[in-house]
Structure formats: C-alpha cells, structure tokens
C-alpha cells in the first residue's frame, strides 16, 4: 500500500499527515526511521489541526475529501501554508467540484485510495486514474446500467488466510472508464466512484406508478453545470416529492443559481420521464467531523417494487 501511495521511493524519507475519524494500531505501525507518521483526529479543533500541520509540513497529506476541501480553503485564504508532494483523498466520495478547488489551491493533482473494511481495493496512478488492485482482489461487475458502465462491485479476495471474502457484494456504485489509461496498466480502471446505491434519488414516473431511480452524478451535474457560482452543495432527498438543497453561493448570485438549478432538474425530469421533487433551498454549512459527507444523499427507504428502474 505504501509503495502505491508514497510520493517517492519506498526507502526515502516521508512525513505523512493522516486524517480520519478513529485512530488504529495499524496506522501507527506505518512509522519507521524514514517515515514520520502523524494521525490527525477529525474531531479535534481545526485551529489545533492547522497548527500541527504547519509544524509538521507533511510531504504526503491523506484525508477525507471534506477535510481536504476545508484545508484548501484555508490555504487559499493564507491561514495555512503547506506544500505536500502528494495529496490523497480517502473515506468519502470525491466530488468534481471539491476536486477542482483542492487541486487549484495546492497546485497539483489530487489522488484517491479506494478502501473499505474488506481491504485495500484501489489507488490512482500517476495520471490520476483509479485502478483496482486486481493482483490481489477479483472484482466482478453487477451492472446497473451497462451502456453507461455503471456497476455494483462483487469482491473475491484470494490472498486472505483468515476471514474469507468470496463474491461479497458491496453497496458502492462505480463507473468504469471507457478509454484505456495512458499509464498502460491492465488493471480495471474506474472513471468515478458515484457513492452508495442507497443514495440514488427516486423520482415518480410521469407515465405510471413506478419510481425512476436517478444516479447521483446526474444530480451533481444538474447542480454544478447549471450554476458555476456554487462553491459547495448538499442535496438531500427526504421523500419522493421532497428535496433539500443547501448551497454555498454569493448572495448576489443566489437567486439566479437557484433558478438555473430548478430548470436543470426539470430538464432532467423530462429526459428521464420523471417528476422532480419540490426543492427547499437553504444555506450550506458543513464541518468535518464524525459523519462522512455525502454531497448527494437519500434519507428514505424505497418501497420494494418490481417497477422501479434506473436511468
């Protein structure tokens, strides 16, 4: 794992800053004579975290996307001054909006690690493409939309000597990359981690009583493409006819942005034959902590029906 993630030679000197919600003896075992490893608790006050970062000046910064976004904002404002050789996003879905802001603030490509309780599943190459570690894990695809390359991964790990992982179905929704990666790796390339299957939105069909399942990236694109002034958002569907959308946007552009997003959601409904829910707008507020940030989130259970279909 270190060989895939470190910004330089495995035997070189590295200073790692690792942000997560809970420490572990596993993380502490990374430290060695050449590797300085420091754990940063997301529940600690941000001023304390910033002071520790300033003192450490990490060469490798690993953190959830929401924390990286907060650090990027502080870096842009001049309240943080670090120059890591590599940035890695973990533990949360990396939204394209956050990725652009983080990369601009630190002046470099943002990498990702795809990991879960079941193991270290993938990491980005030098070109920023996420590749599955098919040398140690077999990932089969349960397609949700074969034409769009969207699938649910089913894992089998042949390297484990204790707890077996055999055809274990995750709840993640991935989009495979259509074009070969320039790095030449034969391992499966992922275009994007969409999030959880549970976060697919459900819009009522306009033609019958079915629910039309909408992929999270459709919601993301409807928001980001429609309103370029929006710098952060959180879309939550509370019920089939009810959606809350928190926006971080300058007050001068708020009304126009909200109008453009509503129009984009109506257009999405027309393309998918569905009726978008009523949208209640609010101001965006988020502080990294003990809860993972999900930019697109569904908070109600779908009724089990053979008529539901995804688009």
PDB file of C-alpha atoms in Angstrom:
ATOM      1  CA  UNK A   1       0.000   0.000   0.000  1.00  0.00           C
ATOM      2  CA  UNK A   2       2.856   2.387   0.846  1.00  0.00           C
ATOM      3  CA  UNK A   3       4.528   1.658  -2.493  1.00  0.00           C
ATOM      4  CA  UNK A   4       1.346   2.670  -4.341  1.00  0.00           C
ATOM      5  CA  UNK A   5       0.690   5.830  -2.307  1.00  0.00           C
ATOM      6  CA  UNK A   6       4.008   7.387  -1.235  1.00  0.00           C
ATOM      7  CA  UNK A   7       5.150  10.351  -3.369  1.00  0.00           C
ATOM      8  CA  UNK A   8       8.669   8.956  -3.753  1.00  0.00           C
ATOM      9  CA  UNK A   9      10.834   5.870  -3.211  1.00  0.00           C
ATOM     10  CA  UNK A  10       9.698   3.445  -0.522  1.00  0.00           C
ATOM     11  CA  UNK A  11      13.062   3.804   1.238  1.00  0.00           C
ATOM     12  CA  UNK A  12      13.049   7.601   1.011  1.00  0.00           C
ATOM     13  CA  UNK A  13      12.148   9.993   3.827  1.00  0.00           C
ATOM     14  CA  UNK A  14       8.488  10.886   4.153  1.00  0.00           C
ATOM     15  CA  UNK A  15       6.308  12.910   6.520  1.00  0.00           C
ATOM     16  CA  UNK A  16       2.734  11.600   6.460  1.00  0.00           C
ATOM     17  CA  UNK A  17      -0.267  13.518   7.809  1.00  0.00           C
ATOM     18  CA  UNK A  18      -3.246  11.179   8.039  1.00  0.00           C
ATOM     19  CA  UNK A  19      -6.742  12.492   8.855  1.00  0.00           C
ATOM     20  CA  UNK A  20      -9.510  10.098   9.903  1.00  0.00           C
ATOM     21  CA  UNK A  21     -12.279   9.667  12.463  1.00  0.00           C
ATOM     22  CA  UNK A  22     -10.611   6.977  14.581  1.00  0.00           C
ATOM     23  CA  UNK A  23      -7.004   6.004  15.221  1.00  0.00           C
ATOM     24  CA  UNK A  24      -5.737   2.439  14.939  1.00  0.00           C
ATOM     25  CA  UNK A  25      -2.631   0.455  15.847  1.00  0.00           C
ATOM     26  CA  UNK A  26      -2.389  -0.348  12.141  1.00  0.00           C
ATOM     27  CA  UNK A  27      -1.803   3.314  11.286  1.00  0.00           C
ATOM     28  CA  UNK A  28       0.835   3.696  13.973  1.00  0.00           C
ATOM     29  CA  UNK A  29       2.757   0.705  12.609  1.00  0.00           C
ATOM     30  CA  UNK A  30       3.477   2.677   9.430  1.00  0.00           C
ATOM     31  CA  UNK A  31       6.076   4.815  11.205  1.00  0.00           C
ATOM     32  CA  UNK A  32       9.758   3.908  10.836  1.00  0.00           C
ATOM     33  CA  UNK A  33      13.190   5.511  10.788  1.00  0.00           C
ATOM     34  CA  UNK A  34      12.459   7.033   7.374  1.00  0.00           C
ATOM     35  CA  UNK A  35       8.711   7.578   7.725  1.00  0.00           C
ATOM     36  CA  UNK A  36       7.240  10.068  10.173  1.00  0.00           C
ATOM     37  CA  UNK A  37       3.553   9.218  10.567  1.00  0.00           C
ATOM     38  CA  UNK A  38       1.138  11.505  12.413  1.00  0.00           C
ATOM     39  CA  UNK A  39      -2.541  10.807  12.967  1.00  0.00           C
ATOM     40  CA  UNK A  40      -4.936  13.788  12.932  1.00  0.00           C
ATOM     41  CA  UNK A  41      -8.318  13.285  14.608  1.00  0.00           C
ATOM     42  CA  UNK A  42     -11.139  14.932  12.642  1.00  0.00           C
ATOM     43  CA  UNK A  43     -12.908  15.739  15.916  1.00  0.00           C
ATOM     44  CA  UNK A  44     -10.048  17.952  17.139  1.00  0.00           C
ATOM     45  CA  UNK A  45     -10.454  21.763  16.807  1.00  0.00           C
ATOM     46  CA  UNK A  46      -9.462  22.970  13.357  1.00  0.00           C
ATOM     47  CA  UNK A  47      -7.066  25.572  14.809  1.00  0.00           C
ATOM     48  CA  UNK A  48      -5.166  22.781  16.580  1.00  0.00           C
ATOM     49  CA  UNK A  49      -5.032  20.660  13.404  1.00  0.00           C
ATOM     50  CA  UNK A  50      -3.731  23.597  11.362  1.00  0.00           C
ATOM     51  CA  UNK A  51      -1.016  24.362  13.933  1.00  0.00           C
ATOM     52  CA  UNK A  52       0.161  20.739  13.860  1.00  0.00           C
ATOM     53  CA  UNK A  53       0.206  20.730  10.051  1.00  0.00           C
ATOM     54  CA  UNK A  54       2.224  23.930   9.959  1.00  0.00           C
ATOM     55  CA  UNK A  55       4.766  22.382  12.309  1.00  0.00           C
ATOM     56  CA  UNK A  56       4.975  19.032  10.508  1.00  0.00           C
ATOM     57  CA  UNK A  57       4.952  20.299   6.907  1.00  0.00           C
ATOM     58  CA  UNK A  58       3.879  16.886   5.538  1.00  0.00           C
ATOM     59  CA  UNK A  59       5.182  15.514   2.268  1.00  0.00           C
ATOM     60  CA  UNK A  60       2.064  13.303   1.994  1.00  0.00           C
ATOM     61  CA  UNK A  61      -1.370  14.569   3.061  1.00  0.00           C
ATOM     62  CA  UNK A  62      -4.140  11.947   3.319  1.00  0.00           C
ATOM     63  CA  UNK A  63      -7.654  12.985   4.360  1.00  0.00           C
ATOM     64  CA  UNK A  64     -11.360  12.707   3.533  1.00  0.00           C
ATOM     65  CA  UNK A  65     -12.488  14.967   0.697  1.00  0.00           C
ATOM     66  CA  UNK A  66     -14.413  17.308   3.017  1.00  0.00           C
ATOM     67  CA  UNK A  67     -11.319  17.913   5.178  1.00  0.00           C
ATOM     68  CA  UNK A  68      -9.118  18.423   2.122  1.00  0.00           C
ATOM     69  CA  UNK A  69     -11.656  20.979   0.888  1.00  0.00           C
ATOM     70  CA  UNK A  70     -11.532  22.817   4.232  1.00  0.00           C
ATOM     71  CA  UNK A  71      -7.732  22.816   4.186  1.00  0.00           C
ATOM     72  CA  UNK A  72      -7.764  24.043   0.583  1.00  0.00           C
ATOM     73  CA  UNK A  73      -9.986  26.975   1.595  1.00  0.00           C
ATOM     74  CA  UNK A  74      -7.594  27.835   4.452  1.00  0.00           C
ATOM     75  CA  UNK A  75      -4.630  27.551   2.067  1.00  0.00           C
ATOM     76  CA  UNK A  76      -6.281  29.962  -0.379  1.00  0.00           C
ATOM     77  CA  UNK A  77      -7.027  32.416   2.439  1.00  0.00           C
ATOM     78  CA  UNK A  78      -3.407  32.347   3.643  1.00  0.00           C
ATOM     79  CA  UNK A  79      -4.304  30.789   7.014  1.00  0.00           C
ATOM     80  CA  UNK A  80      -2.448  27.596   6.111  1.00  0.00           C
ATOM     81  CA  UNK A  81       0.862  27.273   4.302  1.00  0.00           C
ATOM     82  CA  UNK A  82       1.968  23.736   3.453  1.00  0.00           C
ATOM     83  CA  UNK A  83       3.487  22.258   0.306  1.00  0.00           C
ATOM     84  CA  UNK A  84       2.890  18.481   0.304  1.00  0.00           C
ATOM     85  CA  UNK A  85       4.366  16.475  -2.553  1.00  0.00           C
ATOM     86  CA  UNK A  86       1.181  14.430  -2.848  1.00  0.00           C
ATOM     87  CA  UNK A  87      -2.481  14.707  -1.832  1.00  0.00           C
ATOM     88  CA  UNK A  88      -4.714  11.648  -1.360  1.00  0.00           C
ATOM     89  CA  UNK A  89      -8.475  11.635  -0.819  1.00  0.00           C
ATOM     90  CA  UNK A  90      -9.927   8.760   1.241  1.00  0.00           C
ATOM     91  CA  UNK A  91     -13.101   7.654   3.070  1.00  0.00           C
ATOM     92  CA  UNK A  92     -15.580   9.894   1.209  1.00  0.00           C
ATOM     93  CA  UNK A  93     -16.801  10.225  -2.366  1.00  0.00           C
ATOM     94  CA  UNK A  94     -14.677  12.818  -4.152  1.00  0.00           C
ATOM     95  CA  UNK A  95     -16.986  15.332  -5.807  1.00  0.00           C
ATOM     96  CA  UNK A  96     -15.701  17.000  -9.010  1.00  0.00           C
ATOM     97  CA  UNK A  97     -16.470  20.443  -7.549  1.00  0.00           C
ATOM     98  CA  UNK A  98     -14.290  19.792  -4.485  1.00  0.00           C
ATOM     99  CA  UNK A  99     -11.573  18.162  -6.574  1.00  0.00           C
ATOM    100  CA  UNK A 100     -11.152  21.243  -8.767  1.00  0.00           C
ATOM    101  CA  UNK A 101     -10.908  23.602  -5.797  1.00  0.00           C
ATOM    102  CA  UNK A 102      -8.462  21.365  -3.897  1.00  0.00           C
ATOM    103  CA  UNK A 103      -6.180  20.900  -6.916  1.00  0.00           C
ATOM    104  CA  UNK A 104      -6.121  24.627  -7.633  1.00  0.00           C
ATOM    105  CA  UNK A 105      -5.346  25.559  -4.019  1.00  0.00           C
ATOM    106  CA  UNK A 106      -2.399  23.155  -3.745  1.00  0.00           C
ATOM    107  CA  UNK A 107      -1.289  23.342  -7.383  1.00  0.00           C
ATOM    108  CA  UNK A 108      -1.213  19.597  -8.030  1.00  0.00           C
ATOM    109  CA  UNK A 109      -3.254  16.546  -8.970  1.00  0.00           C
ATOM    110  CA  UNK A 110      -5.455  15.027  -6.274  1.00  0.00           C
ATOM    111  CA  UNK A 111      -5.126  11.246  -5.923  1.00  0.00           C
ATOM    112  CA  UNK A 112      -7.528   8.721  -4.404  1.00  0.00           C
ATOM    113  CA  UNK A 113      -7.416   5.488  -2.424  1.00  0.00           C
ATOM    114  CA  UNK A 114     -10.418   3.164  -2.618  1.00  0.00           C
ATOM    115  CA  UNK A 115     -10.521   1.194   0.599  1.00  0.00           C
ATOM    116  CA  UNK A 116     -13.161  -0.353   2.834  1.00  0.00           C
ATOM    117  CA  UNK A 117     -13.468  -2.870   5.647  1.00  0.00           C
ATOM    118  CA  UNK A 118     -12.944  -5.600   3.062  1.00  0.00           C
ATOM    119  CA  UNK A 119      -9.487  -4.301   2.161  1.00  0.00           C
ATOM    120  CA  UNK A 120      -7.342  -2.010   0.015  1.00  0.00           C
ATOM    121  CA  UNK A 121      -9.203  -2.112  -3.297  1.00  0.00           C
ATOM    122  CA  UNK A 122      -7.555   0.506  -5.482  1.00  0.00           C
ATOM    123  CA  UNK A 123      -5.432   3.620  -5.904  1.00  0.00           C
ATOM    124  CA  UNK A 124      -4.796   6.225  -8.574  1.00  0.00           C
ATOM    125  CA  UNK A 125      -1.832   6.018 -10.909  1.00  0.00           C
ATOM    126  CA  UNK A 126       0.424   8.912 -11.918  1.00  0.00           C
ATOM    127  CA  UNK A 127      -2.241  10.010 -14.434  1.00  0.00           C
ATOM    128  CA  UNK A 128      -4.900  10.238 -11.722  1.00  0.00           C
ATOM    129  CA  UNK A 129      -6.850   7.176 -12.899  1.00  0.00           C
ATOM    130  CA  UNK A 130      -8.209   4.917 -10.168  1.00  0.00           C
ATOM    131  CA  UNK A 131      -7.144   1.296 -10.800  1.00  0.00           C
ATOM    132  CA  UNK A 132      -8.486  -1.722  -8.915  1.00  0.00           C
ATOM    133  CA  UNK A 133      -5.793  -3.881  -7.268  1.00  0.00           C
ATOM    134  CA  UNK A 134      -6.575  -6.906  -9.409  1.00  0.00           C
ATOM    135  CA  UNK A 135      -3.276  -8.503  -8.411  1.00  0.00           C
ATOM    136  CA  UNK A 136      -4.829  -9.301  -5.003  1.00  0.00           C
ATOM    137  CA  UNK A 137      -8.594  -8.974  -5.461  1.00  0.00           C
ATOM    138  CA  UNK A 138     -11.100 -10.071  -8.112  1.00  0.00           C
ATOM    139  CA  UNK A 139     -13.826  -7.520  -8.811  1.00  0.00           C
ATOM    140  CA  UNK A 140     -16.859  -8.778 -10.741  1.00  0.00           C
ATOM    141  CA  UNK A 141     -19.459  -6.329 -12.040  1.00  0.00           C
ATOM    142  CA  UNK A 142     -23.179  -6.363 -11.396  1.00  0.00           C
ATOM    143  CA  UNK A 143     -24.254  -3.789 -13.980  1.00  0.00           C
ATOM    144  CA  UNK A 144     -26.914  -1.259 -13.071  1.00  0.00           C
ATOM    145  CA  UNK A 145     -26.527   0.451 -16.453  1.00  0.00           C
ATOM    146  CA  UNK A 146     -24.258  -1.485 -18.807  1.00  0.00           C
ATOM    147  CA  UNK A 147     -24.288   1.155 -21.546  1.00  0.00           C
ATOM    148  CA  UNK A 148     -23.126   3.864 -19.111  1.00  0.00           C
ATOM    149  CA  UNK A 149     -20.654   1.481 -17.454  1.00  0.00           C
ATOM    150  CA  UNK A 150     -22.237   1.790 -14.009  1.00  0.00           C
ATOM    151  CA  UNK A 151     -21.991  -1.258 -11.793  1.00  0.00           C
ATOM    152  CA  UNK A 152     -22.013  -2.621  -8.246  1.00  0.00           C
ATOM    153  CA  UNK A 153     -18.747  -4.428  -7.361  1.00  0.00           C
ATOM    154  CA  UNK A 154     -18.686  -8.053  -6.165  1.00  0.00           C
ATOM    155  CA  UNK A 155     -15.383  -8.918  -4.456  1.00  0.00           C
ATOM    156  CA  UNK A 156     -13.384 -12.103  -4.074  1.00  0.00           C
ATOM    157  CA  UNK A 157     -10.023 -11.910  -2.275  1.00  0.00           C
ATOM    158  CA  UNK A 158      -7.697 -14.863  -2.922  1.00  0.00           C
ATOM    159  CA  UNK A 159      -4.892 -13.582  -0.666  1.00  0.00           C
ATOM    160  CA  UNK A 160      -6.630 -13.808   2.732  1.00  0.00           C
ATOM    161  CA  UNK A 161      -5.521 -16.512   5.144  1.00  0.00           C
ATOM    162  CA  UNK A 162      -8.253 -15.916   7.744  1.00  0.00           C
ATOM    163  CA  UNK A 163     -11.705 -14.430   7.103  1.00  0.00           C
ATOM    164  CA  UNK A 164     -12.713 -15.343   3.521  1.00  0.00           C
ATOM    165  CA  UNK A 165     -14.137 -12.756   1.133  1.00  0.00           C
ATOM    166  CA  UNK A 166     -15.870 -14.698  -1.650  1.00  0.00           C
ATOM    167  CA  UNK A 167     -18.329 -12.982  -4.014  1.00  0.00           C
ATOM    168  CA  UNK A 168     -19.032 -10.297  -1.447  1.00  0.00           C
ATOM    169  CA  UNK A 169     -21.385  -7.641  -2.826  1.00  0.00           C
ATOM    170  CA  UNK A 170     -20.600  -4.074  -1.814  1.00  0.00           C
ATOM    171  CA  UNK A 171     -23.182  -1.291  -1.723  1.00  0.00           C
ATOM    172  CA  UNK A 172     -20.984   1.024  -3.814  1.00  0.00           C
ATOM    173  CA  UNK A 173     -21.861   2.346  -7.244  1.00  0.00           C
ATOM    174  CA  UNK A 174     -18.901   2.654  -9.650  1.00  0.00           C
ATOM    175  CA  UNK A 175     -18.497   3.862 -13.224  1.00  0.00           C
ATOM    176  CA  UNK A 176     -15.858   2.076 -15.282  1.00  0.00           C
ATOM    177  CA  UNK A 177     -13.515   4.013 -17.539  1.00  0.00           C
ATOM    178  CA  UNK A 178     -14.234   3.508 -21.239  1.00  0.00           C
ATOM    179  CA  UNK A 179     -10.827   4.545 -22.625  1.00  0.00           C
ATOM    180  CA  UNK A 180      -7.505   2.824 -21.754  1.00  0.00           C
ATOM    181  CA  UNK A 181      -5.412   4.692 -19.198  1.00  0.00           C
ATOM    182  CA  UNK A 182      -2.198   6.252 -20.588  1.00  0.00           C
ATOM    183  CA  UNK A 183      -0.218   4.564 -17.810  1.00  0.00           C
ATOM    184  CA  UNK A 184      -0.688   1.211 -19.583  1.00  0.00           C
ATOM    185  CA  UNK A 185      -1.889  -0.700 -16.524  1.00  0.00           C
ATOM    186  CA  UNK A 186      -4.038  -3.729 -17.411  1.00  0.00           C
ATOM    187  CA  UNK A 187      -5.949  -3.402 -14.111  1.00  0.00           C
ATOM    188  CA  UNK A 188      -9.586  -2.314 -14.176  1.00  0.00           C
ATOM    189  CA  UNK A 189      -9.827   1.491 -14.416  1.00  0.00           C
ATOM    190  CA  UNK A 190     -12.620   3.380 -12.658  1.00  0.00           C
ATOM    191  CA  UNK A 191     -13.882   6.681 -14.034  1.00  0.00           C
ATOM    192  CA  UNK A 192     -15.684   7.665 -10.863  1.00  0.00           C
ATOM    193  CA  UNK A 193     -16.920   6.349  -7.529  1.00  0.00           C
ATOM    194  CA  UNK A 194     -20.536   7.517  -7.559  1.00  0.00           C
ATOM    195  CA  UNK A 195     -21.337   6.720  -3.935  1.00  0.00           C
ATOM    196  CA  UNK A 196     -23.766   4.268  -2.384  1.00  0.00           C
ATOM    197  CA  UNK A 197     -26.595   2.558  -4.201  1.00  0.00           C
ATOM    198  CA  UNK A 198     -28.780   3.789  -1.332  1.00  0.00           C
ATOM    199  CA  UNK A 199     -28.151   7.363  -2.463  1.00  0.00           C
ATOM    200  CA  UNK A 200     -29.766   7.013  -5.859  1.00  0.00           C
ATOM    201  CA  UNK A 201     -32.634   9.508  -5.929  1.00  0.00           C
ATOM    202  CA  UNK A 202     -36.166   8.275  -6.678  1.00  0.00           C
ATOM    203  CA  UNK A 203     -38.424  10.486  -8.808  1.00  0.00           C
ATOM    204  CA  UNK A 204     -42.052   9.490  -9.544  1.00  0.00           C
ATOM    205  CA  UNK A 205     -42.630   8.389 -13.125  1.00  0.00           C
ATOM    206  CA  UNK A 206     -44.912  10.666 -15.168  1.00  0.00           C
ATOM    207  CA  UNK A 207     -46.457   7.726 -17.041  1.00  0.00           C
ATOM    208  CA  UNK A 208     -47.252   5.174 -14.313  1.00  0.00           C
ATOM    209  CA  UNK A 209     -46.814   4.441 -10.607  1.00  0.00           C
ATOM    210  CA  UNK A 210     -43.182   3.395 -10.869  1.00  0.00           C
ATOM    211  CA  UNK A 211     -40.237   5.211  -9.297  1.00  0.00           C
ATOM    212  CA  UNK A 212     -37.428   6.308 -11.582  1.00  0.00           C
ATOM    213  CA  UNK A 213     -34.034   5.881  -9.893  1.00  0.00           C
ATOM    214  CA  UNK A 214     -31.645   8.723 -10.708  1.00  0.00           C
ATOM    215  CA  UNK A 215     -27.892   8.177 -10.432  1.00  0.00           C
ATOM    216  CA  UNK A 216     -26.098  10.553  -8.007  1.00  0.00           C
ATOM    217  CA  UNK A 217     -23.876  12.004 -10.736  1.00  0.00           C
ATOM    218  CA  UNK A 218     -26.995  13.158 -12.626  1.00  0.00           C
ATOM    219  CA  UNK A 219     -27.929  15.275  -9.600  1.00  0.00           C
ATOM    220  CA  UNK A 220     -24.362  16.549  -9.275  1.00  0.00           C
ATOM    221  CA  UNK A 221     -24.222  17.583 -12.926  1.00  0.00           C
ATOM    222  CA  UNK A 222     -27.613  19.276 -12.738  1.00  0.00           C
ATOM    223  CA  UNK A 223     -26.324  21.458  -9.892  1.00  0.00           C
ATOM    224  CA  UNK A 224     -22.718  22.118 -10.880  1.00  0.00           C
ATOM    225  CA  UNK A 225     -23.275  22.604 -14.616  1.00  0.00           C
ATOM    226  CA  UNK A 226     -26.265  24.881 -14.097  1.00  0.00           C
ATOM    227  CA  UNK A 227     -24.710  27.221 -11.539  1.00  0.00           C
ATOM    228  CA  UNK A 228     -20.963  27.822 -11.824  1.00  0.00           C
ATOM    229  CA  UNK A 229     -21.077  30.291  -8.917  1.00  0.00           C
ATOM    230  CA  UNK A 230     -21.925  27.499  -6.449  1.00  0.00           C
ATOM    231  CA  UNK A 231     -18.799  26.550  -4.464  1.00  0.00           C
ATOM    232  CA  UNK A 232     -20.343  23.795  -2.276  1.00  0.00           C
ATOM    233  CA  UNK A 233     -23.653  21.967  -2.003  1.00  0.00           C
ATOM    234  CA  UNK A 234     -25.513  19.200  -0.192  1.00  0.00           C
ATOM    235  CA  UNK A 235     -28.528  17.621  -1.895  1.00  0.00           C
ATOM    236  CA  UNK A 236     -30.785  15.509   0.339  1.00  0.00           C
ATOM    237  CA  UNK A 237     -33.973  13.767  -0.784  1.00  0.00           C
ATOM    238  CA  UNK A 238     -36.224  13.297   2.251  1.00  0.00           C
ATOM    239  CA  UNK A 239     -39.179  11.793   0.353  1.00  0.00           C
ATOM    240  CA  UNK A 240     -40.163  11.163  -3.296  1.00  0.00           C
ATOM    241  CA  UNK A 241     -41.653  14.643  -3.507  1.00  0.00           C
ATOM    242  CA  UNK A 242     -39.295  16.483  -1.163  1.00  0.00           C
ATOM    243  CA  UNK A 243     -35.682  17.559  -1.676  1.00  0.00           C
ATOM    244  CA  UNK A 244     -33.495  19.921   0.345  1.00  0.00           C
ATOM    245  CA  UNK A 245     -30.603  21.640  -1.398  1.00  0.00           C
ATOM    246  CA  UNK A 246     -28.058  23.559   0.677  1.00  0.00           C
ATOM    247  CA  UNK A 247     -25.902  25.894  -1.402  1.00  0.00           C
ATOM    248  CA  UNK A 248     -22.733  27.852  -0.748  1.00  0.00           C
ATOM    249  CA  UNK A 249     -23.010  30.760  -3.157  1.00  0.00           C
ATOM    250  CA  UNK A 250     -22.566  34.521  -3.039  1.00  0.00           C
ATOM    251  CA  UNK A 251     -25.818  36.291  -2.204  1.00  0.00           C
ATOM    252  CA  UNK A 252     -25.537  38.269  -5.449  1.00  0.00           C
ATOM    253  CA  UNK A 253     -25.843  35.032  -7.424  1.00  0.00           C
ATOM    254  CA  UNK A 254     -28.124  33.033  -5.114  1.00  0.00           C
ATOM    255  CA  UNK A 255     -31.453  33.716  -6.815  1.00  0.00           C
ATOM    256  CA  UNK A 256     -30.098  33.182 -10.331  1.00  0.00           C
ATOM    257  CA  UNK A 257     -28.296  29.992  -9.248  1.00  0.00           C
ATOM    258  CA  UNK A 258     -31.419  28.563  -7.631  1.00  0.00           C
ATOM    259  CA  UNK A 259     -33.475  29.319 -10.726  1.00  0.00           C
ATOM    260  CA  UNK A 260     -30.897  27.710 -13.019  1.00  0.00           C
ATOM    261  CA  UNK A 261     -30.736  24.570 -10.864  1.00  0.00           C
ATOM    262  CA  UNK A 262     -34.527  24.220 -10.836  1.00  0.00           C
ATOM    263  CA  UNK A 263     -34.539  24.495 -14.612  1.00  0.00           C
ATOM    264  CA  UNK A 264     -31.776  21.838 -14.863  1.00  0.00           C
ATOM    265  CA  UNK A 265     -33.746  19.474 -12.601  1.00  0.00           C
ATOM    266  CA  UNK A 266     -36.871  19.970 -14.719  1.00  0.00           C
ATOM    267  CA  UNK A 267     -34.830  19.160 -17.829  1.00  0.00           C
ATOM    268  CA  UNK A 268     -33.503  16.047 -16.073  1.00  0.00           C
ATOM    269  CA  UNK A 269     -37.074  15.027 -15.325  1.00  0.00           C
ATOM    270  CA  UNK A 270     -38.083  15.470 -18.967  1.00  0.00           C
ATOM    271  CA  UNK A 271     -35.153  13.328 -20.159  1.00  0.00           C
ATOM    272  CA  UNK A 272     -35.903  10.554 -17.699  1.00  0.00           C
ATOM    273  CA  UNK A 273     -39.704  10.637 -17.846  1.00  0.00           C
ATOM    274  CA  UNK A 274     -39.958  11.586 -14.185  1.00  0.00           C
ATOM    275  CA  UNK A 275     -41.291  14.337 -11.942  1.00  0.00           C
ATOM    276  CA  UNK A 276     -38.541  16.052  -9.875  1.00  0.00           C
ATOM    277  CA  UNK A 277     -39.443  16.754  -6.238  1.00  0.00           C
ATOM    278  CA  UNK A 278     -40.148  20.138  -4.724  1.00  0.00           C
ATOM    279  CA  UNK A 279     -36.831  21.770  -3.762  1.00  0.00           C
ATOM    280  CA  UNK A 280     -36.361  23.670  -0.498  1.00  0.00           C
ATOM    281  CA  UNK A 281     -33.173  25.768  -0.639  1.00  0.00           C
ATOM    282  CA  UNK A 282     -31.042  26.542   2.398  1.00  0.00           C
ATOM    283  CA  UNK A 283     -27.586  27.903   3.238  1.00  0.00           C
ATOM    284  CA  UNK A 284     -24.727  25.404   3.136  1.00  0.00           C
ATOM    285  CA  UNK A 285     -22.977  24.591   6.404  1.00  0.00           C
ATOM    286  CA  UNK A 286     -20.657  21.662   6.990  1.00  0.00           C
ATOM    287  CA  UNK A 287     -17.858  20.968   9.453  1.00  0.00           C
ATOM    288  CA  UNK A 288     -15.758  17.810   9.023  1.00  0.00           C
ATOM    289  CA  UNK A 289     -16.265  15.506  11.975  1.00  0.00           C
ATOM    290  CA  UNK A 290     -17.621  12.105  12.874  1.00  0.00           C
ATOM    291  CA  UNK A 291     -20.052  11.941   9.944  1.00  0.00           C
ATOM    292  CA  UNK A 292     -18.988  11.333   6.347  1.00  0.00           C
ATOM    293  CA  UNK A 293     -20.016  13.985   3.875  1.00  0.00           C
ATOM    294  CA  UNK A 294     -22.256  12.719   1.069  1.00  0.00           C
ATOM    295  CA  UNK A 295     -22.951  15.514  -1.411  1.00  0.00           C
ATOM    296  CA  UNK A 296     -25.945  13.597  -2.798  1.00  0.00           C
ATOM    297  CA  UNK A 297     -27.893  11.704  -0.147  1.00  0.00           C
ATOM    298  CA  UNK A 298     -31.245   9.909   0.057  1.00  0.00           C
ATOM    299  CA  UNK A 299     -32.779   9.658   3.526  1.00  0.00           C
ATOM    300  CA  UNK A 300     -35.812   7.465   3.000  1.00  0.00           C
ATOM    301  CA  UNK A 301     -36.314   3.818   2.176  1.00  0.00           C
ATOM    302  CA  UNK A 302     -37.640   2.859  -1.226  1.00  0.00           C
ATOM    303  CA  UNK A 303     -40.783   0.808  -1.393  1.00  0.00           C
ATOM    304  CA  UNK A 304     -39.893  -2.620  -2.739  1.00  0.00           C
ATOM    305  CA  UNK A 305     -41.403  -2.803  -6.198  1.00  0.00           C
ATOM    306  CA  UNK A 306     -40.642  -4.628  -9.393  1.00  0.00           C
ATOM    307  CA  UNK A 307     -41.446  -1.457 -11.284  1.00  0.00           C
ATOM    308  CA  UNK A 308     -38.522   0.674 -10.158  1.00  0.00           C
ATOM    309  CA  UNK A 309     -35.985   1.383 -12.883  1.00  0.00           C
ATOM    310  CA  UNK A 310     -32.703   3.308 -13.023  1.00  0.00           C
ATOM    311  CA  UNK A 311     -31.636   5.915 -15.536  1.00  0.00           C
TER     312      UNK A 311
END
